[in-house]
Structure formats: structure tokens, C-alpha cells
């Protein structure tokens, strides 16, 4: 890979670490400086890391296709589109027997409320919404206005990109009165693992008065010597902001220009335009949680057997982040 390409696609955190090492070594006494320079370049010259990333990705692609077969069968069952397989039902108890030990009968579990589906002939309505709410990081993005909309969510599909390290998340909805789409997609584009280039989301075709991401707000503005009341549209917190399209370079430049032009306006409006890169990282973190946690463990979250109180905004607040409390947390896909 050419030097320019390496700079473009290098993990920003890794780049910062390398620059710190470079500057530190350059400050060493000359008699020891070259020893560390040699060791550093030995690591820089190796292609092992690139090979490792490619091998991991090839395995991920191979086995994700196998998991997709299982996820499709799960979709059929929870949406009442397929009959329960008697063989699978029989195997349920047989598998439990293999797990039993002396303390099996002492194991206590909380009761999962399924009263809402007791009188339905098939399917598990609200399956993915309940699983999402049980995940601390995802649940914290869901507002009260989002909940009835997510009640129409039938499936969440994952598709890994054959080129690069990106992936698509497709949220499949039953036809509803909130928006015209039946599928909402969020695509993450990564040329290298952990280095997000852009994320592209579906434009949601909201029906009138149904958009939870915006609200009407009245405010008074000066008009000559007088003030008049105008109605403006303001952005609101909502899970559905996840489907915004974000591109770093082009969008950041545009935002900086707009921020300069509007420097005398309300600070909240200016802040809304700031730091697209940070928003991309946040969306990528959330997308990775769907990819590596929510989709494969949806049943566990629905049943409530995973204790997950993590909040994405509290990542930096815990001094004991290396303890057990953080082990279940899914960060950017870094298998190394």
C-alpha cells in the first residue's frame, strides 16, 4: 500500500499512538535512539496485521452466511409465518438435560411477561422492540414517541460487505401509519477495520405529523422595531436519527462554512452542525452493537437473561472499565 493510502485508511487512534512513539523516541539520547527506531520500523514493515484482518474478515463472511439461515428461520417463527418444528421443540428439553448439574434446580430466573401474546395463535409480536429496549446502549436512544413505531418492526437483517469491512443493517417494518417505507437501511463503509469512512441511511418518508425526529416550536424574532412569533422546526432526540446519512470530509467542510455564516444565531443551532466525525463514531458504535450483540442475542435480550445496563454516554465515567461490568459491552469490531 502506498504511503498516501496508508495515511488515508489508517485507524486514527493507532495513528495517534504511532506519532506519540515517534516523538518520544526522537527525544531519547542519541546513543540509544537508533535501537528503538530499528525496533519500531520492524513492526511498521510487517504485513501480518493486514493479513490477519483479511483472514478474520473471510471467516466472518463465511460464518455470517450460515447464521443468516438461522436468522431467517427465526424471522419466520416470530412473525407467525411458519409452524413450530416439532423436532426442535423436542430437542429443547433434551438440550437442557445436558446442562443440568447439582445446582440446576436452585437456579432462579425472573419471569418474562408474555401475556401480550398468549391469546395469539402464532408469532411473537414486539420481539425486536422488546430486545432493543433491554439492551442498555440501544434502549437509551429510544424515546416514548419511538415505541409505538418500533412496535411494527418485524426483523433486523445484517449483510456484510464483500469488499472492505463495512456492513448493512436493514430494519424490516410491517406497513404502518407512521411512514411509507417498509425497510429502513443503515450502511457503514469501512475500507479497513475500525476506520469508518461514511454511513448512509434511508430517507424516511414520514406521514404528516408522525415524525418523532422533529417538532414545531414557536419563538419570537425581531422584525424591525417589533417582535413577531414564528414557527420553526427543531430536531428532537429519537432512535430514528440513526438513519441519517453522514459523510466526514465533505459534510464537515459544509458544516464549518455554515457555522461561520451563522455565528450570531442560537448556539444550539450551531452545535447541531458540529463534529460530524463524532456523530459517525456514535452511529458506528450503535451499529456495531446491533451487528455483534443485538442480532445474534435477540432472544436472550427478549427473555431478560442478559444483565445489560450499559449506556453509551457513560463509557468514560467508569473508573473500573476493565472490570466485569464492561466485559459484555460491544465496542468497535476489533478482534485483535
Tab-separated table of C-alpha atoms in Angstrom:
chain	number	residue	atom	x	y	z
A	1	UNK	CA	0.000	0.000	0.000
A	2	UNK	CA	1.333	3.442	-0.918
A	3	UNK	CA	2.180	5.892	1.856
A	4	UNK	CA	-0.745	8.163	0.954
A	5	UNK	CA	-3.192	5.255	1.082
A	6	UNK	CA	-1.802	4.132	4.425
A	7	UNK	CA	-2.424	7.600	5.842
A	8	UNK	CA	-5.966	7.670	4.447
A	9	UNK	CA	-7.107	4.325	5.787
A	10	UNK	CA	-5.124	4.045	8.998
A	11	UNK	CA	-7.040	3.785	12.259
A	12	UNK	CA	-6.931	7.346	13.721
A	13	UNK	CA	-6.340	6.016	17.242
A	14	UNK	CA	-3.476	3.835	16.024
A	15	UNK	CA	-2.033	6.762	14.069
A	16	UNK	CA	-2.033	8.906	17.201
A	17	UNK	CA	-0.309	6.139	19.167
A	18	UNK	CA	2.382	5.784	16.494
A	19	UNK	CA	3.036	9.525	16.446
A	20	UNK	CA	3.436	9.513	20.226
A	21	UNK	CA	6.012	6.720	19.962
A	22	UNK	CA	7.843	8.553	17.173
A	23	UNK	CA	8.067	11.799	19.134
A	24	UNK	CA	9.139	10.019	22.297
A	25	UNK	CA	11.898	8.076	20.549
A	26	UNK	CA	13.175	11.251	18.877
A	27	UNK	CA	13.658	12.743	22.352
A	28	UNK	CA	15.853	9.855	23.558
A	29	UNK	CA	19.628	10.344	23.896
A	30	UNK	CA	21.366	9.678	20.570
A	31	UNK	CA	23.278	6.688	21.925
A	32	UNK	CA	20.026	4.726	22.484
A	33	UNK	CA	17.731	6.404	19.968
A	34	UNK	CA	18.584	4.209	16.974
A	35	UNK	CA	17.874	0.977	18.870
A	36	UNK	CA	14.267	1.999	19.373
A	37	UNK	CA	13.999	3.330	15.822
A	38	UNK	CA	15.010	-0.078	14.480
A	39	UNK	CA	12.512	-1.939	16.659
A	40	UNK	CA	9.719	0.464	15.678
A	41	UNK	CA	10.368	0.075	11.944
A	42	UNK	CA	10.418	-3.728	12.302
A	43	UNK	CA	6.767	-3.522	13.309
A	44	UNK	CA	5.950	-0.985	10.585
A	45	UNK	CA	7.381	-3.171	7.818
A	46	UNK	CA	5.329	-6.252	8.578
A	47	UNK	CA	2.141	-7.093	6.678
A	48	UNK	CA	0.981	-9.570	9.330
A	49	UNK	CA	-1.712	-7.253	10.681
A	50	UNK	CA	-3.206	-6.696	7.231
A	51	UNK	CA	-3.179	-10.444	6.559
A	52	UNK	CA	-4.783	-11.091	9.925
A	53	UNK	CA	-7.577	-8.603	9.234
A	54	UNK	CA	-8.287	-10.199	5.855
A	55	UNK	CA	-8.323	-13.740	7.303
A	56	UNK	CA	-10.677	-12.710	10.101
A	57	UNK	CA	-12.948	-10.979	7.612
A	58	UNK	CA	-13.042	-14.033	5.329
A	59	UNK	CA	-14.097	-16.206	8.285
A	60	UNK	CA	-16.671	-13.640	9.359
A	61	UNK	CA	-18.206	-13.605	5.882
A	62	UNK	CA	-18.234	-17.400	5.691
A	63	UNK	CA	-19.998	-17.976	9.004
A	64	UNK	CA	-22.322	-14.993	8.824
A	65	UNK	CA	-23.931	-16.633	5.789
A	66	UNK	CA	-24.595	-19.722	7.922
A	67	UNK	CA	-26.086	-17.605	10.702
A	68	UNK	CA	-28.334	-15.852	8.196
A	69	UNK	CA	-30.103	-19.161	7.584
A	70	UNK	CA	-30.878	-19.385	11.297
A	71	UNK	CA	-31.978	-15.741	11.475
A	72	UNK	CA	-34.337	-16.276	8.546
A	73	UNK	CA	-35.982	-19.224	10.338
A	74	UNK	CA	-36.240	-17.089	13.482
A	75	UNK	CA	-37.959	-14.379	11.442
A	76	UNK	CA	-40.478	-16.917	10.116
A	77	UNK	CA	-41.331	-18.158	13.627
A	78	UNK	CA	-41.601	-14.816	15.469
A	79	UNK	CA	-43.793	-13.372	12.728
A	80	UNK	CA	-46.092	-16.380	12.549
A	81	UNK	CA	-45.104	-17.226	9.002
A	82	UNK	CA	-44.016	-20.802	9.811
A	83	UNK	CA	-45.278	-23.618	12.038
A	84	UNK	CA	-43.163	-24.660	15.004
A	85	UNK	CA	-40.939	-27.599	14.112
A	86	UNK	CA	-41.865	-30.486	16.486
A	87	UNK	CA	-38.305	-31.812	16.313
A	88	UNK	CA	-36.933	-28.515	17.619
A	89	UNK	CA	-39.492	-28.471	20.423
A	90	UNK	CA	-38.492	-31.999	21.459
A	91	UNK	CA	-34.822	-31.081	21.387
A	92	UNK	CA	-35.406	-28.155	23.760
A	93	UNK	CA	-35.727	-30.382	26.855
A	94	UNK	CA	-33.094	-32.807	25.633
A	95	UNK	CA	-30.540	-29.996	25.392
A	96	UNK	CA	-31.458	-28.735	28.860
A	97	UNK	CA	-30.704	-32.151	30.344
A	98	UNK	CA	-27.144	-31.910	29.068
A	99	UNK	CA	-26.674	-28.675	31.028
A	100	UNK	CA	-28.046	-29.928	34.324
A	101	UNK	CA	-25.797	-30.275	37.368
A	102	UNK	CA	-26.294	-30.349	41.145
A	103	UNK	CA	-27.269	-26.682	41.257
A	104	UNK	CA	-29.615	-26.748	38.265
A	105	UNK	CA	-32.804	-26.780	40.350
A	106	UNK	CA	-31.548	-23.924	42.531
A	107	UNK	CA	-31.184	-21.593	39.551
A	108	UNK	CA	-33.607	-18.704	39.831
A	109	UNK	CA	-34.823	-16.674	36.871
A	110	UNK	CA	-37.149	-13.708	36.615
A	111	UNK	CA	-40.443	-14.287	34.850
A	112	UNK	CA	-40.633	-12.861	31.344
A	113	UNK	CA	-44.063	-11.332	30.713
A	114	UNK	CA	-45.578	-12.931	27.614
A	115	UNK	CA	-49.208	-12.202	28.483
A	116	UNK	CA	-49.466	-9.960	25.435
A	117	UNK	CA	-49.080	-12.886	23.034
A	118	UNK	CA	-50.925	-15.625	24.977
A	119	UNK	CA	-54.104	-15.218	23.009
A	120	UNK	CA	-52.447	-15.033	19.599
A	121	UNK	CA	-52.266	-18.248	17.559
A	122	UNK	CA	-48.644	-17.791	16.461
A	123	UNK	CA	-45.680	-15.441	16.377
A	124	UNK	CA	-44.092	-13.170	18.975
A	125	UNK	CA	-45.270	-9.610	18.384
A	126	UNK	CA	-42.931	-6.842	19.518
A	127	UNK	CA	-39.996	-9.268	19.662
A	128	UNK	CA	-37.287	-6.929	18.379
A	129	UNK	CA	-38.598	-3.821	20.110
A	130	UNK	CA	-38.501	-5.591	23.480
A	131	UNK	CA	-34.997	-6.911	22.771
A	132	UNK	CA	-33.809	-3.421	21.796
A	133	UNK	CA	-35.236	-1.864	24.947
A	134	UNK	CA	-33.433	-4.484	27.055
A	135	UNK	CA	-30.066	-3.537	25.573
A	136	UNK	CA	-28.754	-0.581	27.590
A	137	UNK	CA	-26.989	1.209	24.755
A	138	UNK	CA	-29.795	0.792	22.219
A	139	UNK	CA	-32.622	1.269	24.707
A	140	UNK	CA	-31.218	4.640	25.808
A	141	UNK	CA	-31.773	6.012	22.274
A	142	UNK	CA	-35.464	5.030	22.166
A	143	UNK	CA	-37.979	7.701	23.197
A	144	UNK	CA	-41.643	7.330	24.146
A	145	UNK	CA	-42.621	8.565	20.680
A	146	UNK	CA	-40.424	5.893	19.083
A	147	UNK	CA	-42.021	2.944	20.887
A	148	UNK	CA	-45.339	2.646	19.021
A	149	UNK	CA	-43.447	2.930	15.713
A	150	UNK	CA	-40.959	0.214	16.673
A	151	UNK	CA	-43.937	-1.985	17.525
A	152	UNK	CA	-44.217	-2.539	13.759
A	153	UNK	CA	-40.606	-3.783	13.479
A	154	UNK	CA	-40.613	-7.356	12.141
A	155	UNK	CA	-36.944	-8.087	11.555
A	156	UNK	CA	-33.393	-6.720	11.622
A	157	UNK	CA	-31.108	-8.122	8.921
A	158	UNK	CA	-27.332	-7.980	8.754
A	159	UNK	CA	-25.390	-8.104	5.491
A	160	UNK	CA	-21.590	-7.896	5.475
A	161	UNK	CA	-19.941	-6.129	2.540
A	162	UNK	CA	-17.858	-8.401	0.339
A	163	UNK	CA	-15.401	-5.544	-0.236
A	164	UNK	CA	-13.847	-3.802	2.760
A	165	UNK	CA	-15.119	-4.189	6.319
A	166	UNK	CA	-18.481	-2.478	6.101
A	167	UNK	CA	-21.972	-3.836	6.688
A	168	UNK	CA	-25.664	-3.071	6.183
A	169	UNK	CA	-28.390	-3.164	8.804
A	170	UNK	CA	-31.891	-3.470	7.346
A	171	UNK	CA	-34.894	-2.870	9.611
A	172	UNK	CA	-37.999	-4.507	8.154
A	173	UNK	CA	-41.344	-2.977	9.175
A	174	UNK	CA	-44.923	-4.023	8.766
A	175	UNK	CA	-46.957	-1.490	6.793
A	176	UNK	CA	-47.953	1.246	9.227
A	177	UNK	CA	-49.465	4.717	9.514
A	178	UNK	CA	-46.214	6.443	10.515
A	179	UNK	CA	-44.130	6.242	7.327
A	180	UNK	CA	-44.382	4.923	3.796
A	181	UNK	CA	-41.204	2.802	3.836
A	182	UNK	CA	-41.297	-0.874	4.747
A	183	UNK	CA	-37.494	-1.134	5.042
A	184	UNK	CA	-35.043	1.284	6.642
A	185	UNK	CA	-31.361	0.653	5.976
A	186	UNK	CA	-28.155	1.931	7.545
A	187	UNK	CA	-24.930	1.149	5.669
A	188	UNK	CA	-21.462	1.567	7.164
A	189	UNK	CA	-18.495	1.824	4.792
A	190	UNK	CA	-15.044	0.832	6.055
A	191	UNK	CA	-12.002	0.230	3.856
A	192	UNK	CA	-10.144	-1.035	6.922
A	193	UNK	CA	-11.371	-2.486	10.169
A	194	UNK	CA	-12.359	0.159	12.698
A	195	UNK	CA	-11.958	3.090	10.271
A	196	UNK	CA	-15.386	4.440	9.357
A	197	UNK	CA	-15.484	6.459	6.114
A	198	UNK	CA	-19.185	7.191	5.822
A	199	UNK	CA	-22.556	5.873	6.868
A	200	UNK	CA	-25.558	6.059	4.566
A	201	UNK	CA	-29.113	5.818	5.819
A	202	UNK	CA	-32.558	5.580	4.259
A	203	UNK	CA	-34.534	8.789	3.900
A	204	UNK	CA	-37.677	8.128	5.919
A	205	UNK	CA	-40.908	9.178	4.210
A	206	UNK	CA	-42.839	10.268	7.280
A	207	UNK	CA	-46.575	10.796	7.091
A	208	UNK	CA	-47.822	14.211	8.219
A	209	UNK	CA	-47.455	14.761	11.959
A	210	UNK	CA	-45.723	11.416	12.536
A	211	UNK	CA	-42.016	12.373	12.508
A	212	UNK	CA	-40.542	11.874	16.034
A	213	UNK	CA	-37.192	13.368	14.956
A	214	UNK	CA	-38.594	16.904	14.549
A	215	UNK	CA	-41.070	19.123	16.370
A	216	UNK	CA	-42.686	22.507	15.750
A	217	UNK	CA	-41.566	25.268	18.067
A	218	UNK	CA	-42.740	28.863	18.340
A	219	UNK	CA	-40.303	31.656	19.090
A	220	UNK	CA	-40.264	35.417	18.911
A	221	UNK	CA	-37.942	37.172	16.474
A	222	UNK	CA	-37.249	40.832	15.783
A	223	UNK	CA	-38.994	42.381	12.805
A	224	UNK	CA	-37.915	46.000	12.592
A	225	UNK	CA	-38.878	47.651	15.874
A	226	UNK	CA	-41.381	44.949	16.717
A	227	UNK	CA	-41.269	41.257	17.535
A	228	UNK	CA	-43.294	38.609	15.812
A	229	UNK	CA	-43.918	34.954	16.586
A	230	UNK	CA	-42.721	32.435	14.023
A	231	UNK	CA	-42.971	28.665	13.940
A	232	UNK	CA	-39.738	26.774	13.364
A	233	UNK	CA	-38.870	23.107	13.097
A	234	UNK	CA	-36.358	21.824	15.646
A	235	UNK	CA	-34.582	18.492	15.819
A	236	UNK	CA	-35.562	16.064	18.602
A	237	UNK	CA	-33.874	13.088	20.182
A	238	UNK	CA	-35.116	9.880	18.572
A	239	UNK	CA	-33.845	6.432	17.687
A	240	UNK	CA	-34.770	7.208	14.079
A	241	UNK	CA	-31.969	9.789	13.872
A	242	UNK	CA	-29.821	6.682	13.467
A	243	UNK	CA	-30.862	6.577	9.799
A	244	UNK	CA	-29.203	9.885	8.914
A	245	UNK	CA	-26.529	9.858	6.216
A	246	UNK	CA	-23.172	11.133	7.472
A	247	UNK	CA	-20.020	11.755	5.436
A	248	UNK	CA	-16.920	13.119	7.097
A	249	UNK	CA	-14.837	15.280	4.733
A	250	UNK	CA	-17.443	16.891	2.517
A	251	UNK	CA	-20.048	17.298	5.228
A	252	UNK	CA	-17.564	18.667	7.795
A	253	UNK	CA	-16.421	21.359	5.349
A	254	UNK	CA	-20.002	22.346	4.662
A	255	UNK	CA	-20.814	22.435	8.366
A	256	UNK	CA	-17.845	24.681	9.157
A	257	UNK	CA	-18.874	27.126	6.433
A	258	UNK	CA	-22.456	27.188	7.670
A	259	UNK	CA	-21.341	27.574	11.275
A	260	UNK	CA	-19.212	30.595	10.293
A	261	UNK	CA	-22.125	32.205	8.454
A	262	UNK	CA	-24.498	31.635	11.343
A	263	UNK	CA	-22.163	32.518	14.208
A	264	UNK	CA	-24.613	35.112	15.567
A	265	UNK	CA	-27.519	32.649	15.701
A	266	UNK	CA	-28.646	30.457	18.551
A	267	UNK	CA	-25.785	28.359	19.984
A	268	UNK	CA	-27.910	25.200	19.876
A	269	UNK	CA	-28.316	25.544	16.115
A	270	UNK	CA	-24.555	25.898	15.664
A	271	UNK	CA	-23.827	22.922	17.889
A	272	UNK	CA	-26.187	20.819	15.800
A	273	UNK	CA	-23.891	21.332	12.822
A	274	UNK	CA	-20.666	20.484	14.675
A	275	UNK	CA	-18.463	17.423	14.632
A	276	UNK	CA	-19.874	15.071	12.035
A	277	UNK	CA	-16.996	12.702	12.747
A	278	UNK	CA	-18.163	12.301	16.335
A	279	UNK	CA	-21.705	11.549	15.178
A	280	UNK	CA	-20.361	8.965	12.736
A	281	UNK	CA	-18.429	7.272	15.542
A	282	UNK	CA	-21.545	7.217	17.714
A	283	UNK	CA	-23.676	5.728	14.932
A	284	UNK	CA	-20.929	3.208	14.152
A	285	UNK	CA	-20.765	2.165	17.817
A	286	UNK	CA	-24.529	1.661	17.841
A	287	UNK	CA	-24.454	-0.194	14.522
A	288	UNK	CA	-21.722	-2.482	15.839
A	289	UNK	CA	-23.855	-3.289	18.890
A	290	UNK	CA	-26.680	-4.336	16.560
A	291	UNK	CA	-24.242	-6.377	14.457
A	292	UNK	CA	-22.349	-8.174	17.214
A	293	UNK	CA	-24.783	-8.158	20.111
A	294	UNK	CA	-28.470	-7.493	19.466
A	295	UNK	CA	-28.980	-9.548	16.302
A	296	UNK	CA	-27.245	-12.754	17.487
A	297	UNK	CA	-28.547	-12.414	21.080
A	298	UNK	CA	-32.065	-11.108	20.412
A	299	UNK	CA	-33.753	-13.998	22.260
A	300	UNK	CA	-31.533	-13.541	25.311
A	301	UNK	CA	-32.410	-9.829	25.446
A	302	UNK	CA	-36.107	-10.524	24.927
A	303	UNK	CA	-36.148	-13.021	27.795
A	304	UNK	CA	-34.147	-10.670	30.021
A	305	UNK	CA	-31.406	-13.159	30.884
A	306	UNK	CA	-28.659	-10.664	29.978
A	307	UNK	CA	-27.965	-8.032	32.619
A	308	UNK	CA	-27.177	-5.006	30.474
A	309	UNK	CA	-27.434	-1.542	31.982
A	310	UNK	CA	-24.682	-0.047	29.806
A	311	UNK	CA	-25.235	3.433	28.456
A	312	UNK	CA	-23.154	4.701	25.546
A	313	UNK	CA	-22.806	8.116	27.170
A	314	UNK	CA	-21.302	6.649	30.351
A	315	UNK	CA	-18.326	4.955	28.694
A	316	UNK	CA	-15.801	7.435	30.054
A	317	UNK	CA	-17.353	7.801	33.506
A	318	UNK	CA	-16.411	4.401	34.907
A	319	UNK	CA	-13.006	4.202	36.532
A	320	UNK	CA	-13.219	0.416	36.691
A	321	UNK	CA	-13.902	-0.074	32.984
A	322	UNK	CA	-11.597	-3.089	32.959
A	323	UNK	CA	-13.752	-4.968	35.464
A	324	UNK	CA	-16.525	-7.438	34.765
A	325	UNK	CA	-19.118	-4.699	34.235
A	326	UNK	CA	-17.612	-3.788	30.889
A	327	UNK	CA	-16.990	-7.250	29.519
A	328	UNK	CA	-20.357	-7.578	27.814
A	329	UNK	CA	-20.032	-4.232	26.109
A	330	UNK	CA	-19.560	-4.274	22.363
A	331	UNK	CA	-17.152	-1.665	21.068
A	332	UNK	CA	-15.900	-1.165	17.539
A	333	UNK	CA	-15.214	-4.505	15.955
A	334	UNK	CA	-11.614	-5.113	16.982
A	335	UNK	CA	-10.836	-8.813	17.164
A	336	UNK	CA	-7.108	-8.427	17.510
